[in-house]
Amino acid sequence: MALELKYLKSKKQMDFKKKFIEIRDIYKSYRRGNLIIPVLENISFDIVEGEFLALMGPSGSGKSTLLNLIAGIDKPDSGVISIQGVDITTLSETELAHWRASNVGFIFQFYNLIPVLTAFENIELPLLLTGLSKQERHEHVILALKIVNLEDRMHHFPGQLSGGQQQRVAIARAFVTDPTILVADEPTGDLDRVSAEDVLELMTRLNFELGKTIIMVTHDPKAAKKARQIQYLEKGIMHAHPQIDV
Amino acid sequence: MRIFFLYSLRNLLSRRLTTILTGIGMCLVVFVFASILMLSEGLRKTLVDTGSYDNVIIVRKGATSEVQSAVERHQAAILETQQEIALGADGKPLFAKELVVLINLPKRDSDKPSNVVIRGIEENSLILRQQQIRIVEGRMPKPGSSEILAGINIAQRFKGAGIDESLTFALRNWNVVGIFDAGKTGFSSEVWADADQLMSAFRRQAYSSVVFKLKDTSEFDELKSRIETDPRLTIEAKREVRYYADQSEAMSSFLRILGMSLTIIFSLGAIIGAMITMYAAVANRIGEIGTLRSLGFQRSSILLAFLMESLLISLIGGVAGLILSSFLQFFTVSTMNFQTFSELAFSFSLTLEIALMSIFFSIIMGFLGGVLPAIRASRMKIVDLLR
Ligand SMILES: Nc1ncnc2c1ncn2[C@@H]1O[C@H](COP(=O)(O)OP(=O)(O)OP(=O)(O)O)[C@@H](O)[C@H]1O
Ligand SMILES: [Mg+2]
């Protein structure tokens, strides 16, 4: 396995001390008609490289909102989100799409696979945005399929796979481009216990063996325990420990 | 690019029913569009082929068809002496004075009467049209008799117009002794009789037209300006091809206008159909669009993917419509020639130009139907798409 995974590791040398993600003074509110709903207020924290962070908190506390900001699919009202020295809040929409393509891997609660594409094609999808040749893409996809242990299912469509298998395909799609960070919003929220364990195990391996930086939003304390660190978001404010019982 | 094509195609296949229904809508519109163009083209070809380039036809000044025209006997005599007229094997000018009358004949199948052109001809008439006309059955009529030739379309479709049958008009019996085929030209829809017999039967003093062949076609302009300004002649000279092309003009443009109005109305329906289909497709795939965008695909890629889907439906529908309409080429239709108010038979004619226009038209429909839904799909914010 170690040999096979070389390409995923070689991209950068791990450096746990260096500040990897810096989040400073983030404000985010939504507008509903004339009403302005503040969601995040004055959020600041850092994430080191190789971190596996679990983000917990009650429903509606803004966990997904925060994750979306870090993943570059939404913009804060004010504040700085610096990832490897790039303040992504200043990027244009086109630049941001390019940035996401090479820096972010997404894992969703409902897998979000493209139903008309096979497992192989779903995993290949983000690679189409890289400069890789067809041959290289093929190699990457096959390797990713091996890691999630679904080589025998690569020509299956999502509808022909179980929830757990679909989520593993989705995870393969998330890391196949070797992104800087992996973001996961309730990755086990729709899975049974056994499948959830599989998925968490896979994510732990991605973190431990490949040094992937992972930010995971979850309601499940068992899932959160797999992380290196847990942060709690309550009423738009971050805490190291839960203020109320969740 | 390939994957986008695949993606669009597979999405179309995955919702087969709506795709097929939308495609059928497009198919029908393109069918109507193509067949009307083919009809108008077939008509034009038929009428234009009726003329020969080196033949000149003389009608009364201002007459739009031979039916309305009159060329007096003394005028015909002056025209016959023109030096530019080619000579036949017998040394006489290749010159024919013709009479055109309309009569009402009942059809074989329905007994319904319809107008038929009877052309009074001279011996030279056949020589002048020898490129177009071939006797396929029977023989030539004896000059000066009431024997007649029937064009093949008339022989088939009108009572008494077949070989060895007889027609009754102008209080006389006319025996059909021969059938001629003039191909796709308008002559195939005429009956030919002896000009002098016809003149006396209908008590006409004047011919309808005069046709002759030029020795040298380049002399046409000079001849035309000379005879048209001759104070003894109140006539108009046209090349035969020009004359028949002018005749087809009014009909063709009538057909085109009718056809285009129909197609525009139908196509609005098809475009709206495509739009509904595509809006539904966008609504069904909101999350999918959000996923693609978060993976790093640009708004423009989303726009393209949905536009491609709509274009694919319309292209498939358009090709199907065109294939369907190409079968029309095997049919012959008869219609009223509004210039002469007589029956004219012709077939649908498919040209490369019509095929390209039809495909282009279907692409336009696909574009118009798909562009708004595609813009909508690409406009939404990622977080809203993923909620
Ligand atoms: N696009 C939006 N428009 C308006 N309001 C929004 C939008 N997205 C989120 N909100 C609101 O912002 C608040 C935080 O939402 P968010 O989805 O970040 O919560 P969450 O912590 O992820 O909750 P859950 O655990 O239920 O997923 C909620 O009150 C929600 O209604
Ligand atoms: Mg959430």
XYZ file of C-alpha atoms and ligand atoms in Angstrom:
665
model
C 0.000 0.000 0.000
C 2.710 2.451 0.981
C 4.309 2.209 -2.423
C 1.048 2.651 -4.247
C 0.243 5.765 -2.275
C 3.511 7.498 -3.035
C 2.031 9.982 -5.447
C -0.459 11.145 -2.849
C 2.248 11.736 -0.257
C 4.929 13.233 -2.396
C 3.177 16.531 -3.081
C 4.143 18.263 0.120
C 6.273 17.647 3.145
C 4.219 17.558 6.283
C 4.824 20.331 8.774
C 2.609 20.178 11.821
C 3.825 23.379 13.403
C 3.228 25.738 10.523
C -0.100 27.508 10.450
C -1.991 25.914 7.634
C -5.452 27.427 7.788
C -5.925 30.776 9.509
C -9.438 32.008 10.142
C -9.722 35.573 11.390
C -12.714 37.661 12.484
C -15.288 35.904 10.359
C -18.771 37.389 10.224
C -21.495 35.785 8.216
C -25.191 36.540 8.111
C -28.026 35.517 5.832
C -30.707 37.784 4.545
C -34.272 36.569 4.573
C -36.402 39.308 3.030
C -35.768 42.391 5.165
C -34.509 40.301 8.034
C -30.795 39.833 8.553
C -29.961 36.627 10.414
C -26.466 36.648 11.891
C -24.988 33.129 11.802
C -21.271 33.468 12.526
C -19.877 36.210 14.713
C -16.242 37.014 15.132
C -14.901 33.515 14.527
C -11.134 33.105 14.668
C -9.099 29.913 14.868
C -6.282 28.048 13.193
C -6.025 24.581 11.746
C -2.611 22.949 11.454
C -1.584 20.767 8.550
C -2.534 17.124 8.985
C -5.314 18.016 11.403
C -8.497 15.966 11.655
C -10.990 18.398 13.125
C -14.520 17.498 14.123
C -16.950 20.397 14.233
C -19.930 19.796 16.514
C -22.788 21.858 17.806
C -26.545 22.100 17.832
C -28.592 22.298 14.703
C -28.629 25.731 13.140
C -25.485 26.834 14.939
C -23.709 27.538 11.664
C -21.449 24.490 11.278
C -22.270 23.961 7.617
C -21.995 27.665 6.999
C -18.489 27.734 8.456
C -17.448 24.631 6.524
C -18.741 26.159 3.276
C -16.679 29.287 3.908
C -13.488 27.270 4.460
C -14.255 25.164 1.378
C -14.651 28.287 -0.731
C -18.227 27.747 -1.880
C -19.517 30.747 0.047
C -18.067 34.088 1.137
C -18.080 35.717 4.585
C -19.428 39.228 5.130
C -16.035 40.136 6.537
C -12.892 38.485 7.821
C -9.984 36.536 6.403
C -9.709 32.873 5.517
C -6.129 32.142 4.640
C -5.269 28.691 3.394
C -1.590 28.002 2.710
C -1.115 31.749 2.586
C -3.932 32.413 0.109
C -6.770 34.595 1.374
C -9.622 32.893 -0.425
C -12.104 35.632 0.483
C -10.377 37.890 -2.032
C -10.567 35.469 -4.962
C -12.974 36.060 -7.833
C -15.574 33.450 -8.535
C -13.629 31.953 -11.430
C -10.390 31.904 -9.423
C -12.236 30.336 -6.519
C -13.551 27.529 -8.754
C -9.982 26.831 -9.902
C -8.808 26.967 -6.313
C -11.460 24.475 -5.199
C -10.626 22.140 -8.052
C -7.050 21.765 -6.860
C -7.368 22.335 -3.097
C -10.655 20.990 -1.773
C -12.193 17.540 -1.643
C -15.871 17.417 -0.732
C -17.678 14.651 1.145
C -21.433 15.198 1.488
C -24.054 13.672 3.742
C -26.010 12.305 0.773
C -22.895 11.328 -1.238
C -23.903 13.618 -4.150
C -22.663 11.266 -6.826
C -23.764 11.962 -10.386
C -26.376 9.271 -11.006
C -25.747 8.935 -14.745
C -22.013 8.390 -14.323
C -20.386 5.150 -13.185
C -18.287 4.917 -10.032
C -15.194 5.217 -12.210
C -16.508 8.263 -14.060
C -17.636 9.934 -10.842
C -14.163 9.608 -9.413
C -12.635 10.792 -12.679
C -14.842 13.910 -12.738
C -12.636 16.252 -10.627
C -9.549 15.034 -12.501
C -11.009 16.475 -15.695
C -10.268 19.892 -14.240
C -6.584 19.057 -13.866
C -4.090 18.874 -16.673
C -3.732 15.113 -16.390
C -3.701 12.915 -19.464
C -6.320 10.228 -19.949
C -3.781 7.577 -18.988
C -2.763 9.405 -15.811
C -6.390 9.973 -14.878
C -7.047 6.300 -15.316
C -4.155 5.380 -13.014
C -5.293 7.842 -10.351
C -8.880 6.593 -10.426
C -7.821 2.958 -10.203
C -5.573 3.734 -7.244
C -8.364 5.635 -5.496
C -10.721 2.736 -6.140
C -8.177 0.383 -4.562
C -7.887 2.555 -1.472
C -11.650 2.563 -0.933
C -11.715 -1.126 -1.859
C -14.272 -0.828 -4.668
C -12.301 -1.847 -7.731
C -14.840 -4.535 -8.546
C -17.626 -1.958 -8.572
C -16.060 0.639 -10.826
C -18.515 0.158 -13.694
C -21.546 0.293 -11.419
C -23.805 3.309 -11.368
C -24.515 4.932 -7.973
C -28.025 3.479 -7.993
C -26.491 0.004 -8.050
C -24.402 0.607 -4.910
C -25.307 0.604 -1.219
C -25.194 3.834 0.769
C -21.863 2.899 2.325
C -20.362 2.007 -1.045
C -21.643 5.236 -2.546
C -20.047 7.220 0.244
C -16.747 5.409 -0.339
C -16.927 6.327 -4.018
C -17.611 9.901 -2.938
C -14.573 9.808 -0.652
C -12.455 8.485 -3.503
C -13.717 11.372 -5.643
C -12.778 13.767 -2.832
C -9.145 12.677 -2.441
C -8.315 11.578 -5.998
C -7.035 15.049 -6.891
C -4.790 15.056 -3.800
C -6.418 18.223 -2.396
C -5.035 20.414 0.378
C -8.084 19.880 2.584
C -10.972 17.456 2.785
C -14.278 18.840 4.027
C -17.059 16.520 5.121
C -20.531 17.623 6.195
C -22.145 14.812 8.206
C -20.432 12.086 6.168
C -22.041 9.340 8.253
C -25.382 11.077 8.751
C -27.183 8.876 6.253
C -25.412 5.576 6.963
C -26.035 2.561 9.159
C -23.535 1.786 11.946
C -21.387 -0.632 9.975
C -21.106 1.521 6.890
C -20.469 4.540 9.088
C -17.573 2.707 10.759
C -16.131 1.863 7.336
C -16.330 5.440 6.202
C -14.801 6.777 9.408
C -12.035 4.215 9.222
C -11.318 5.297 5.706
C -11.167 8.947 6.713
C -8.892 8.150 9.635
C -6.552 6.332 7.271
C -6.556 9.235 4.852
C -5.533 11.434 7.781
C -2.989 9.113 9.353
C -1.417 7.434 6.368
C -1.659 10.174 3.784
C -1.574 13.186 6.057
C -4.764 14.675 4.624
C -6.134 17.654 6.550
C -9.777 16.913 7.295
C -12.554 19.125 8.616
C -15.660 17.172 9.461
C -19.026 18.469 10.661
C -20.903 15.834 12.644
C -23.665 15.298 15.161
C -22.385 11.857 16.042
C -20.097 11.787 19.118
C -18.740 8.399 18.010
C -17.674 9.919 14.725
C -16.193 12.939 16.441
C -14.095 10.706 18.672
C -12.174 9.498 15.638
C -10.922 13.015 15.057
C -7.709 14.410 16.533
C -9.574 17.459 17.825
C -13.159 18.510 18.470
C -14.464 22.079 18.337
C -17.933 23.166 19.320
C -19.880 25.841 17.560
C -22.707 27.291 19.616
C -24.760 30.334 18.723
C -22.132 31.315 16.207
C -19.217 31.166 18.610
C -16.423 28.545 18.797
C -15.581 26.682 21.999
C -13.069 24.005 22.845
C -15.667 22.290 25.041
C -19.413 21.969 24.787
C -21.284 24.731 26.670
C -24.551 22.840 26.623
C -25.312 19.185 26.168
C -25.706 18.145 22.579
C -15.744 17.796 -23.451
C -16.377 14.144 -24.181
C -17.601 13.539 -20.648
C -19.969 16.500 -20.936
C -21.427 15.044 -24.078
C -21.729 11.695 -22.348
C -23.235 13.347 -19.298
C -25.871 15.163 -21.359
C -26.640 12.110 -23.439
C -26.984 9.808 -20.430
C -29.253 12.306 -18.723
C -31.456 12.348 -21.788
C -31.549 8.572 -21.826
C -32.295 8.390 -18.123
C -35.523 10.334 -18.596
C -36.473 8.622 -21.793
C -40.151 9.498 -21.873
C -39.835 13.271 -21.613
C -36.918 13.179 -24.019
C -38.947 11.245 -26.565
C -42.006 13.457 -26.178
C -39.966 16.626 -26.506
C -38.113 15.124 -29.445
C -41.377 14.207 -31.155
C -42.522 17.802 -30.823
C -39.328 18.993 -32.497
C -39.588 16.230 -35.068
C -43.087 17.261 -36.132
C -42.158 20.895 -36.493
C -39.097 20.086 -38.573
C -41.246 17.728 -40.623
C -43.709 20.508 -41.409
C -40.897 22.966 -42.028
C -39.011 20.649 -44.377
C -42.064 19.441 -46.252
C -43.248 22.931 -47.024
C -39.847 23.884 -48.346
C -39.806 20.651 -50.345
C -43.252 21.396 -51.717
C -42.299 24.871 -52.784
C -39.049 23.579 -54.270
C -40.867 20.794 -56.124
C -43.291 23.291 -57.577
C -40.523 25.606 -58.646
C -38.596 22.800 -60.298
C -41.671 21.592 -62.154
C -42.479 24.975 -63.550
C -38.923 25.982 -64.317
C -38.178 22.698 -66.071
C -41.159 23.356 -68.262
C -39.215 25.999 -70.151
C -36.203 25.727 -72.458
C -33.456 28.290 -72.382
C -33.348 28.957 -76.123
C -37.102 29.159 -76.529
C -38.856 32.507 -76.483
C -42.474 32.920 -75.540
C -44.527 35.886 -76.652
C -47.605 36.958 -74.708
C -49.703 40.098 -74.666
C -48.107 42.971 -72.790
C -48.939 42.697 -69.088
C -50.332 39.181 -69.254
C -49.057 37.046 -66.378
C -50.111 33.780 -67.980
C -51.022 32.431 -71.369
C -54.659 32.109 -70.269
C -55.009 35.862 -70.013
C -52.955 36.546 -73.095
C -53.964 37.180 -76.699
C -51.716 37.474 -79.730
C -53.591 38.570 -82.876
C -53.125 36.688 -86.145
C -51.464 39.667 -87.863
C -49.098 40.109 -84.944
C -48.159 36.447 -85.135
C -47.463 36.877 -88.835
C -45.062 39.755 -88.162
C -43.299 37.782 -85.463
C -42.848 34.781 -87.719
C -40.683 36.787 -90.107
C -38.057 37.770 -87.531
C -34.531 36.869 -88.656
C -33.375 35.575 -85.239
C -35.712 32.586 -85.344
C -34.037 29.236 -85.917
C -35.058 27.205 -88.967
C -36.280 23.631 -88.887
C -35.219 20.735 -91.103
C -37.823 21.812 -93.652
C -36.296 25.298 -93.866
C -39.277 26.919 -92.179
C -38.957 28.848 -88.912
C -39.261 26.808 -85.695
C -42.266 28.833 -84.694
C -45.580 27.774 -83.124
C -48.755 29.733 -82.544
C -50.573 28.288 -79.581
C -53.930 28.665 -77.918
C -54.475 27.940 -74.234
C -57.970 27.411 -72.865
C -59.233 26.035 -69.595
C -61.961 23.451 -69.426
C -63.625 21.638 -66.607
C -63.203 17.876 -66.470
C -64.368 15.349 -63.862
C -61.734 13.363 -62.002
C -61.587 9.604 -62.262
C -61.715 8.837 -58.562
C -64.107 11.427 -57.173
C -66.027 12.672 -60.210
C -65.256 16.158 -58.925
C -64.607 18.641 -61.713
C -61.326 20.458 -61.917
C -59.726 22.824 -64.410
C -57.458 21.390 -67.072
C -55.282 23.283 -69.527
C -55.981 22.497 -73.190
C -53.165 23.682 -75.414
C -53.785 24.154 -79.092
C -50.574 23.229 -80.850
C -48.951 23.204 -84.246
C -46.499 20.639 -85.555
C -43.612 22.794 -84.429
C -44.881 22.826 -80.840
C -43.595 19.301 -80.350
C -40.259 20.028 -81.965
C -39.825 23.068 -79.741
C -40.475 20.911 -76.645
C -38.670 17.815 -77.822
C -36.315 17.942 -74.828
C -39.200 17.640 -72.403
C -41.778 15.597 -74.250
C -41.947 11.943 -75.146
C -44.949 10.039 -76.531
C -45.292 7.026 -74.250
C -48.435 5.450 -75.678
C -50.364 5.665 -78.947
C -49.386 7.981 -81.756
C -49.252 11.590 -82.894
C -52.642 13.114 -83.834
C -53.313 13.819 -87.505
C -52.930 17.543 -88.154
C -56.251 19.304 -88.649
C -58.248 16.581 -86.887
C -59.975 16.417 -83.525
C -57.483 13.856 -82.293
C -55.721 14.849 -79.129
C -52.740 13.995 -76.921
C -53.129 13.819 -73.133
C -50.364 14.534 -70.665
C -49.636 11.554 -68.461
C -50.911 13.161 -65.258
C -54.188 14.080 -66.940
C -54.601 10.660 -68.507
C -54.264 9.040 -65.109
C -56.461 11.360 -63.124
C -59.275 12.541 -65.377
C -62.241 10.658 -66.792
C -62.031 10.043 -70.503
C -58.450 11.225 -70.793
C -56.891 7.765 -71.172
C -55.715 6.287 -74.431
C -58.558 5.431 -76.862
C -61.022 7.241 -74.630
C -62.571 10.512 -75.548
C -63.246 13.873 -73.968
C -66.182 16.103 -74.676
C -65.776 19.834 -74.632
C -66.844 22.792 -76.789
C -69.717 20.608 -77.998
C -67.370 18.197 -79.717
C -65.821 14.825 -79.088
C -62.051 14.648 -78.943
C -60.384 11.268 -79.245
C -57.299 10.617 -77.225
C -54.857 8.906 -79.614
C -51.650 9.395 -77.642
C -50.255 9.927 -74.159
C -47.171 12.005 -73.630
C -44.843 12.196 -70.692
C -43.200 15.540 -70.079
C -41.389 14.385 -66.933
C -41.810 16.654 -63.975
C -42.769 19.636 -66.109
C -46.108 21.389 -66.192
C -46.813 19.999 -69.705
C -47.535 16.622 -68.123
C -50.659 18.241 -66.694
C -51.976 19.497 -70.075
C -54.037 18.199 -72.977
C -52.749 19.016 -76.451
C -55.065 19.491 -79.419
C -54.802 20.938 -82.909
C -54.627 24.747 -82.612
C -56.893 25.541 -85.573
C -59.521 22.988 -84.480
C -59.461 24.410 -80.995
C -59.740 28.010 -82.285
C -62.846 27.198 -84.284
C -64.395 25.046 -81.537
C -63.993 27.845 -79.013
C -64.640 30.613 -81.592
C -61.398 32.345 -80.815
C -59.882 34.895 -83.162
C -56.545 35.313 -81.414
C -53.825 32.952 -80.283
C -52.738 32.929 -76.658
C -49.042 32.840 -77.224
C -46.332 32.334 -79.755
C -43.273 30.212 -79.092
C -40.133 30.047 -81.158
C -36.544 28.933 -80.924
C -33.633 31.325 -81.311
C -30.803 30.672 -83.739
C -28.437 32.166 -81.217
C -29.612 32.692 -77.655
C -27.385 35.730 -77.208
C -29.579 37.643 -79.654
C -32.504 37.549 -77.263
C -32.044 40.994 -75.709
C -31.747 42.743 -79.009
C -34.773 40.952 -80.447
C -36.790 41.613 -77.324
C -36.201 45.333 -77.334
C -36.938 45.561 -81.044
C -40.251 43.695 -81.042
C -41.449 45.134 -77.775
C -41.045 48.660 -79.123
C -42.597 47.855 -82.494
C -45.797 49.974 -82.590
C -47.692 47.198 -84.441
C -47.061 44.727 -81.634
C -48.429 45.065 -78.111
C -46.545 42.098 -76.794
C -43.972 41.003 -74.272
C -41.144 38.585 -75.024
C -39.670 36.337 -72.361
C -37.303 33.453 -72.376
C -39.437 30.381 -71.761
C -37.519 29.498 -68.557
C -38.043 33.024 -67.242
C -41.728 32.884 -68.064
C -42.287 29.666 -66.079
C -40.035 30.768 -63.253
C -42.161 33.902 -62.897
C -45.240 31.710 -62.800
C -43.841 29.623 -59.973
C -42.814 32.703 -58.019
C -46.260 33.650 -56.776
C -47.192 30.071 -55.889
C -43.899 29.359 -54.205
C -43.996 32.476 -52.135
C -47.601 31.816 -51.193
C -46.619 28.335 -50.043
C -43.609 29.659 -48.234
C -45.564 32.316 -46.371
C -48.283 29.843 -45.418
C -45.692 27.281 -44.437
C -43.559 29.668 -42.445
C -46.544 30.993 -40.512
C -47.564 27.445 -39.672
C -44.033 26.470 -38.685
C -43.558 29.538 -36.512
C -46.737 28.771 -34.582
C -45.843 25.091 -34.236
C -42.262 25.847 -33.332
C -43.389 28.121 -30.502
C -45.125 25.075 -29.083
C -42.050 22.920 -29.510
C -39.769 25.557 -27.996
C -42.040 25.955 -24.983
C -42.145 22.157 -24.691
C -38.373 21.979 -24.686
C -38.235 24.808 -22.175
C -40.587 23.015 -19.784
C -38.567 19.819 -20.150
C -35.319 21.612 -19.498
C -36.653 23.630 -16.551
C -37.815 20.346 -15.039
C -34.404 18.819 -15.711
C -32.706 21.742 -13.977
C -35.076 21.545 -11.011
C -34.455 17.806 -10.672
C -30.720 18.209 -10.709
C -30.224 21.214 -8.437
C -28.046 19.207 -6.045
C -26.095 17.735 -8.921
C -25.331 21.190 -10.271
C -24.219 22.250 -6.792
C -21.924 19.236 -6.598
C -20.351 19.943 -9.975
C -19.819 23.569 -9.053
C -18.192 22.682 -5.720
C -15.859 20.265 -7.500
C -14.625 23.304 -9.396
C -16.653 23.316 -12.605
C -17.357 26.849 -13.769
C -20.779 28.357 -14.331
C -20.083 28.286 -18.060
C -19.617 24.507 -17.980
C -23.006 24.071 -16.331
C -24.576 26.363 -18.912
C -22.979 24.359 -21.680
C -24.046 21.000 -20.270
C -27.703 21.955 -20.104
C -27.657 23.741 -23.422
C -26.069 20.676 -24.966
C -28.861 18.536 -23.600
C -31.497 20.691 -25.220
C -29.529 20.889 -28.475
C -29.178 17.123 -28.516
C -32.932 16.589 -28.180
C -33.642 19.079 -30.924
C -30.971 17.671 -33.190
C -32.274 14.137 -32.799
C -35.847 15.382 -33.310
C -34.755 17.433 -36.300
C -32.949 14.570 -37.995
C -35.966 12.320 -37.392
C -38.270 14.950 -38.885
C -36.037 15.312 -41.894
C -35.885 11.563 -42.469
C -39.648 11.419 -42.179
C -40.098 14.231 -44.668
C -37.652 12.679 -47.117
C -40.212 9.906 -47.689
C -42.530 12.547 -49.123
C -40.355 12.553 -52.213
C -42.120 9.385 -53.281
C -45.455 11.162 -53.412
C -46.847 13.249 -56.203
C -49.305 15.942 -55.279
C -51.587 17.941 -57.448
C -52.525 21.450 -56.694
C -54.171 24.395 -58.264
C -51.781 26.468 -60.296
C -53.064 29.866 -59.220
C -51.560 31.484 -62.261
C -53.660 29.479 -64.687
C -56.262 28.096 -62.269
C -55.614 24.625 -63.596
C -54.413 21.387 -62.081
C -50.693 20.940 -61.782
C -49.013 17.770 -60.568
C -45.592 17.818 -58.957
C -43.593 16.078 -56.242
C -41.838 17.123 -53.069
C -38.217 17.824 -53.714
C -35.549 17.556 -51.033
C -32.364 19.490 -51.655
C -29.192 19.723 -49.589
C -30.075 23.324 -48.855
C -33.459 22.327 -47.445
C -31.856 19.577 -45.345
C -29.317 22.018 -43.903
C -31.974 24.638 -43.267
C -34.121 22.091 -41.417
C -31.260 20.970 -39.205
C -30.288 24.566 -38.562
C -33.896 25.334 -37.704
C -34.052 22.467 -35.217
C -30.838 23.646 -33.598
C -32.310 27.135 -33.250
C -35.372 25.644 -31.560
C -33.187 23.626 -29.206
C -31.163 26.702 -28.391
C -34.203 28.873 -27.713
C -35.797 26.163 -25.600
C -32.653 25.432 -23.628
C -31.014 28.781 -23.128
C -33.196 30.148 -20.316
C -33.185 26.949 -18.222
C -29.434 26.639 -18.783
C -28.864 30.218 -17.662
C -30.994 29.565 -14.609
C -28.962 26.465 -13.798
C -25.707 28.358 -14.057
C -26.875 31.449 -12.187
C -27.696 29.917 -8.811
C -25.326 30.151 -5.864
C -23.585 26.943 -4.804
C -24.822 27.056 -1.209
C -28.391 27.462 -2.425
C -27.932 24.587 -4.869
C -26.620 22.294 -2.125
C -29.202 23.061 0.572
N -28.686 30.015 2.255
C -29.276 30.374 3.410
N -30.210 31.346 3.393
C -30.772 31.727 4.551
N -30.497 31.205 5.723
C -29.590 30.222 5.807
C -28.921 29.760 4.630
N -28.065 28.779 5.000
C -28.197 28.660 6.338
N -29.105 29.516 6.824
C -29.444 29.657 8.227
O -28.254 29.845 8.942
C -28.282 29.144 10.169
C -27.119 28.185 10.219
O -27.284 27.213 9.229
P -26.276 25.991 9.059
O -26.774 25.179 7.939
O -24.892 26.522 8.949
O -26.472 25.219 10.426
P -25.855 23.817 10.871
O -25.107 24.070 12.110
O -25.144 23.185 9.752
O -27.177 23.024 11.194
P -27.445 21.458 11.014
O -26.724 20.797 12.108
O -28.904 21.336 11.153
O -26.954 21.085 9.660
C -29.628 28.453 10.222
O -30.488 29.243 11.000
C -30.094 28.413 8.822
O -31.487 28.491 8.763
Mg -25.445 21.490 8.506
